Amino acid sequence: MKTVFRLVRIMCIFGLGVVLGFIVSYRSMDSEPVINDNSREVLKALTQLSVTEIPRESLNCEVNGTFTASDGSTINNDVSVGDFIADYLVLSFEQKHNAIHQLICEGDGIQQCTWTFGEDKPEEGWDRILRFEYNPKTKVVNPKSLHCIDVP
């Protein structure tokens, strides 16, 4: 009987170790920034648009807060590319352990890029996303393609 209890205890300890190892490796993978090989060039092109406002019809993020219109609806304040970049820098200076960072560009020819940052929390995480088109031949971001999105 003691052998059975000892075996069960060893199996529980082993199982706990496997679960803990999985959780630690999963969390460390999530916290690593994800970037493309051409991220430097993409970010350089994006900073050239720092004073460019994200088109109102593509603005679904609250980088600069909101205001209430005369009809009572809530509308996002204007947001420039520079505002988005500054928001990212503030988060990165805070060095939160559960922060996520990602810049991915995909496609042949004109690339569809997604720059995401936020916090990965079990109870209430969030992402702020900037989507845009990037031409790797001309190294230019299309200002009309800018979309800013907040995901609670």
PDB file of C-alpha atoms in Angstrom:
ATOM      1  CA  MET A   1       0.000   0.000   0.000  1.00  0.00           C
ATOM      2  CA  LYS A   2       2.857   2.425   0.828  1.00  0.00           C
ATOM      3  CA  THR A   3       4.369   1.691  -2.586  1.00  0.00           C
ATOM      4  CA  VAL A   4       1.139   2.762  -4.322  1.00  0.00           C
ATOM      5  CA  PHE A   5       1.012   6.068  -2.394  1.00  0.00           C
ATOM      6  CA  ARG A   6       4.688   6.684  -3.135  1.00  0.00           C
ATOM      7  CA  LEU A   7       4.094   6.027  -6.843  1.00  0.00           C
ATOM      8  CA  VAL A   8       1.069   8.373  -6.893  1.00  0.00           C
ATOM      9  CA  ARG A   9       3.059  11.079  -5.128  1.00  0.00           C
ATOM     10  CA  ILE A  10       5.939  10.740  -7.618  1.00  0.00           C
ATOM     11  CA  MET A  11       3.499  10.915 -10.547  1.00  0.00           C
ATOM     12  CA  CYS A  12       1.862  14.051  -9.092  1.00  0.00           C
ATOM     13  CA  ILE A  13       5.222  15.760  -8.624  1.00  0.00           C
ATOM     14  CA  PHE A  14       6.250  14.802 -12.169  1.00  0.00           C
ATOM     15  CA  GLY A  15       2.918  16.049 -13.579  1.00  0.00           C
ATOM     16  CA  LEU A  16       3.248  19.328 -11.691  1.00  0.00           C
ATOM     17  CA  GLY A  17       6.755  19.787 -13.093  1.00  0.00           C
ATOM     18  CA  VAL A  18       5.516  19.199 -16.657  1.00  0.00           C
ATOM     19  CA  VAL A  19       2.656  21.705 -16.239  1.00  0.00           C
ATOM     20  CA  LEU A  20       4.940  24.314 -14.645  1.00  0.00           C
ATOM     21  CA  GLY A  21       7.537  23.864 -17.418  1.00  0.00           C
ATOM     22  CA  PHE A  22       4.851  24.304 -20.071  1.00  0.00           C
ATOM     23  CA  ILE A  23       3.522  27.488 -18.442  1.00  0.00           C
ATOM     24  CA  VAL A  24       6.996  29.030 -18.082  1.00  0.00           C
ATOM     25  CA  SER A  25       7.983  28.226 -21.674  1.00  0.00           C
ATOM     26  CA  TYR A  26       4.614  29.466 -23.029  1.00  0.00           C
ATOM     27  CA  ARG A  27       4.871  32.791 -21.148  1.00  0.00           C
ATOM     28  CA  SER A  28       8.489  33.341 -22.246  1.00  0.00           C
ATOM     29  CA  MET A  29       7.540  32.772 -25.900  1.00  0.00           C
ATOM     30  CA  ASP A  30       4.711  35.315 -25.612  1.00  0.00           C
ATOM     31  CA  SER A  31       6.918  38.009 -24.146  1.00  0.00           C
ATOM     32  CA  GLU A  32       9.501  37.845 -26.940  1.00  0.00           C
ATOM     33  CA  PRO A  33       9.053  40.553 -29.584  1.00  0.00           C
ATOM     34  CA  VAL A  34       8.160  39.278 -33.051  1.00  0.00           C
ATOM     35  CA  ILE A  35       9.627  41.195 -35.993  1.00  0.00           C
ATOM     36  CA  ASN A  36      10.395  40.728 -39.693  1.00  0.00           C
ATOM     37  CA  ASP A  37      13.839  40.926 -41.293  1.00  0.00           C
ATOM     38  CA  ASN A  38      12.910  44.284 -42.851  1.00  0.00           C
ATOM     39  CA  SER A  39      11.432  45.786 -39.658  1.00  0.00           C
ATOM     40  CA  ARG A  40      14.058  48.517 -39.472  1.00  0.00           C
ATOM     41  CA  GLU A  41      13.186  49.740 -42.976  1.00  0.00           C
ATOM     42  CA  VAL A  42       9.444  49.502 -42.287  1.00  0.00           C
ATOM     43  CA  LEU A  43       9.711  51.502 -39.060  1.00  0.00           C
ATOM     44  CA  LYS A  44      11.945  54.055 -40.755  1.00  0.00           C
ATOM     45  CA  ALA A  45       9.314  54.548 -43.479  1.00  0.00           C
ATOM     46  CA  LEU A  46       6.555  54.734 -40.872  1.00  0.00           C
ATOM     47  CA  THR A  47       8.352  57.441 -38.880  1.00  0.00           C
ATOM     48  CA  GLN A  48       8.442  59.551 -42.061  1.00  0.00           C
ATOM     49  CA  LEU A  49       4.653  59.776 -41.574  1.00  0.00           C
ATOM     50  CA  SER A  50       4.804  60.740 -37.889  1.00  0.00           C
ATOM     51  CA  VAL A  51       2.728  63.917 -38.365  1.00  0.00           C
ATOM     52  CA  THR A  52       0.230  62.154 -40.652  1.00  0.00           C
ATOM     53  CA  GLU A  53      -3.188  61.645 -39.082  1.00  0.00           C
ATOM     54  CA  ILE A  54      -4.801  58.230 -39.293  1.00  0.00           C
ATOM     55  CA  PRO A  55      -7.949  58.608 -41.433  1.00  0.00           C
ATOM     56  CA  ARG A  56     -11.028  59.137 -39.231  1.00  0.00           C
ATOM     57  CA  GLU A  57     -12.900  56.259 -40.918  1.00  0.00           C
ATOM     58  CA  SER A  58     -10.001  53.941 -40.002  1.00  0.00           C
ATOM     59  CA  LEU A  59      -9.651  55.155 -36.418  1.00  0.00           C
ATOM     60  CA  ASN A  60     -10.854  52.621 -33.867  1.00  0.00           C
ATOM     61  CA  CYS A  61      -8.319  53.278 -31.124  1.00  0.00           C
ATOM     62  CA  GLU A  62      -8.203  55.685 -28.200  1.00  0.00           C
ATOM     63  CA  VAL A  63      -4.537  56.712 -28.246  1.00  0.00           C
ATOM     64  CA  ASN A  64      -5.547  60.322 -27.478  1.00  0.00           C
ATOM     65  CA  GLY A  65      -8.789  59.564 -25.681  1.00  0.00           C
ATOM     66  CA  THR A  66     -12.299  60.437 -26.834  1.00  0.00           C
ATOM     67  CA  PHE A  67     -14.711  63.367 -26.908  1.00  0.00           C
ATOM     68  CA  THR A  68     -18.497  63.541 -26.837  1.00  0.00           C
ATOM     69  CA  ALA A  69     -20.167  64.900 -29.973  1.00  0.00           C
ATOM     70  CA  SER A  70     -23.206  67.202 -29.905  1.00  0.00           C
ATOM     71  CA  ASP A  71     -25.471  64.208 -30.568  1.00  0.00           C
ATOM     72  CA  GLY A  72     -24.124  62.459 -27.445  1.00  0.00           C
ATOM     73  CA  SER A  73     -22.005  59.892 -29.310  1.00  0.00           C
ATOM     74  CA  THR A  74     -18.419  59.228 -28.276  1.00  0.00           C
ATOM     75  CA  ILE A  75     -15.786  59.849 -30.947  1.00  0.00           C
ATOM     76  CA  ASN A  76     -12.054  59.145 -30.858  1.00  0.00           C
ATOM     77  CA  ASN A  77      -9.781  62.200 -30.873  1.00  0.00           C
ATOM     78  CA  ASP A  78      -7.494  62.601 -33.878  1.00  0.00           C
ATOM     79  CA  VAL A  79      -4.494  60.265 -33.827  1.00  0.00           C
ATOM     80  CA  SER A  80      -1.277  60.695 -35.803  1.00  0.00           C
ATOM     81  CA  VAL A  81       1.280  57.996 -36.553  1.00  0.00           C
ATOM     82  CA  GLY A  82       3.562  59.839 -34.111  1.00  0.00           C
ATOM     83  CA  ASP A  83       0.928  59.496 -31.370  1.00  0.00           C
ATOM     84  CA  PHE A  84       0.838  55.727 -31.953  1.00  0.00           C
ATOM     85  CA  ILE A  85       4.646  55.506 -31.845  1.00  0.00           C
ATOM     86  CA  ALA A  86       4.784  57.606 -28.645  1.00  0.00           C
ATOM     87  CA  ASP A  87       2.170  55.351 -27.016  1.00  0.00           C
ATOM     88  CA  TYR A  88       4.302  52.320 -27.861  1.00  0.00           C
ATOM     89  CA  LEU A  89       7.438  53.966 -26.443  1.00  0.00           C
ATOM     90  CA  VAL A  90       5.679  54.794 -23.170  1.00  0.00           C
ATOM     91  CA  LEU A  91       4.650  51.141 -22.765  1.00  0.00           C
ATOM     92  CA  SER A  92       8.149  49.907 -23.596  1.00  0.00           C
ATOM     93  CA  PHE A  93       9.726  52.259 -21.031  1.00  0.00           C
ATOM     94  CA  GLU A  94       7.392  50.877 -18.369  1.00  0.00           C
ATOM     95  CA  GLN A  95       8.965  47.431 -18.991  1.00  0.00           C
ATOM     96  CA  LYS A  96       5.898  45.431 -18.087  1.00  0.00           C
ATOM     97  CA  HIS A  97       6.650  41.732 -17.887  1.00  0.00           C
ATOM     98  CA  ASN A  98       3.442  40.795 -19.660  1.00  0.00           C
ATOM     99  CA  ALA A  99       3.840  43.281 -22.528  1.00  0.00           C
ATOM    100  CA  ILE A 100       3.543  41.990 -26.078  1.00  0.00           C
ATOM    101  CA  HIS A 101       5.266  43.472 -29.136  1.00  0.00           C
ATOM    102  CA  GLN A 102       4.923  42.396 -32.734  1.00  0.00           C
ATOM    103  CA  LEU A 103       5.643  43.817 -36.198  1.00  0.00           C
ATOM    104  CA  ILE A 104       4.785  41.512 -39.077  1.00  0.00           C
ATOM    105  CA  CYS A 105       4.716  42.330 -42.802  1.00  0.00           C
ATOM    106  CA  GLU A 106       3.409  39.761 -45.256  1.00  0.00           C
ATOM    107  CA  GLY A 107       2.885  39.495 -48.965  1.00  0.00           C
ATOM    108  CA  ASP A 108       4.665  39.759 -52.282  1.00  0.00           C
ATOM    109  CA  GLY A 109       5.037  43.228 -53.758  1.00  0.00           C
ATOM    110  CA  ILE A 110       2.996  45.584 -51.577  1.00  0.00           C
ATOM    111  CA  GLN A 111       3.090  44.118 -48.055  1.00  0.00           C
ATOM    112  CA  GLN A 112       0.334  44.185 -45.453  1.00  0.00           C
ATOM    113  CA  CYS A 113       1.938  45.106 -42.132  1.00  0.00           C
ATOM    114  CA  THR A 114       0.583  44.808 -38.610  1.00  0.00           C
ATOM    115  CA  TRP A 115       2.279  46.455 -35.640  1.00  0.00           C
ATOM    116  CA  THR A 116       0.784  45.221 -32.373  1.00  0.00           C
ATOM    117  CA  PHE A 117       1.603  46.019 -28.788  1.00  0.00           C
ATOM    118  CA  GLY A 118      -0.267  45.621 -25.525  1.00  0.00           C
ATOM    119  CA  GLU A 119      -0.497  43.573 -22.377  1.00  0.00           C
ATOM    120  CA  ASP A 120      -1.207  39.875 -22.077  1.00  0.00           C
ATOM    121  CA  LYS A 121      -3.176  39.457 -18.832  1.00  0.00           C
ATOM    122  CA  PRO A 122      -5.459  36.548 -17.985  1.00  0.00           C
ATOM    123  CA  GLU A 123      -8.126  38.830 -16.494  1.00  0.00           C
ATOM    124  CA  GLU A 124      -8.057  41.820 -18.858  1.00  0.00           C
ATOM    125  CA  GLY A 125      -5.424  42.045 -21.583  1.00  0.00           C
ATOM    126  CA  TRP A 126      -5.459  44.492 -24.475  1.00  0.00           C
ATOM    127  CA  ASP A 127      -3.857  45.099 -27.855  1.00  0.00           C
ATOM    128  CA  ARG A 128      -3.331  48.285 -29.837  1.00  0.00           C
ATOM    129  CA  ILE A 129      -2.873  47.568 -33.547  1.00  0.00           C
ATOM    130  CA  LEU A 130      -1.660  49.681 -36.464  1.00  0.00           C
ATOM    131  CA  ARG A 131      -2.248  48.148 -39.896  1.00  0.00           C
ATOM    132  CA  PHE A 132      -0.780  49.613 -43.076  1.00  0.00           C
ATOM    133  CA  GLU A 133       0.594  48.866 -46.540  1.00  0.00           C
ATOM    134  CA  TYR A 134       4.342  48.979 -47.131  1.00  0.00           C
ATOM    135  CA  ASN A 135       6.115  48.955 -50.493  1.00  0.00           C
ATOM    136  CA  PRO A 136       9.547  47.329 -50.007  1.00  0.00           C
ATOM    137  CA  LYS A 137      10.777  48.515 -53.428  1.00  0.00           C
ATOM    138  CA  THR A 138      10.152  52.219 -52.772  1.00  0.00           C
ATOM    139  CA  LYS A 139      10.396  51.842 -48.962  1.00  0.00           C
ATOM    140  CA  VAL A 140       7.209  53.864 -48.508  1.00  0.00           C
ATOM    141  CA  VAL A 141       4.121  53.390 -46.312  1.00  0.00           C
ATOM    142  CA  ASN A 142       0.794  54.249 -47.974  1.00  0.00           C
ATOM    143  CA  PRO A 143      -0.773  56.895 -45.649  1.00  0.00           C
ATOM    144  CA  LYS A 144      -4.289  56.082 -46.900  1.00  0.00           C
ATOM    145  CA  SER A 145      -3.884  52.482 -45.700  1.00  0.00           C
ATOM    146  CA  LEU A 146      -3.390  53.375 -42.005  1.00  0.00           C
ATOM    147  CA  HIS A 147      -5.831  51.700 -39.582  1.00  0.00           C
ATOM    148  CA  CYS A 148      -5.620  51.928 -35.787  1.00  0.00           C
ATOM    149  CA  ILE A 149      -7.576  49.400 -33.715  1.00  0.00           C
ATOM    150  CA  ASP A 150      -7.895  48.760 -29.964  1.00  0.00           C
ATOM    151  CA  VAL A 151      -8.841  45.271 -28.860  1.00  0.00           C
ATOM    152  CA  PRO A 152      -9.877  44.912 -25.218  1.00  0.00           C
TER     153      PRO A 152
END
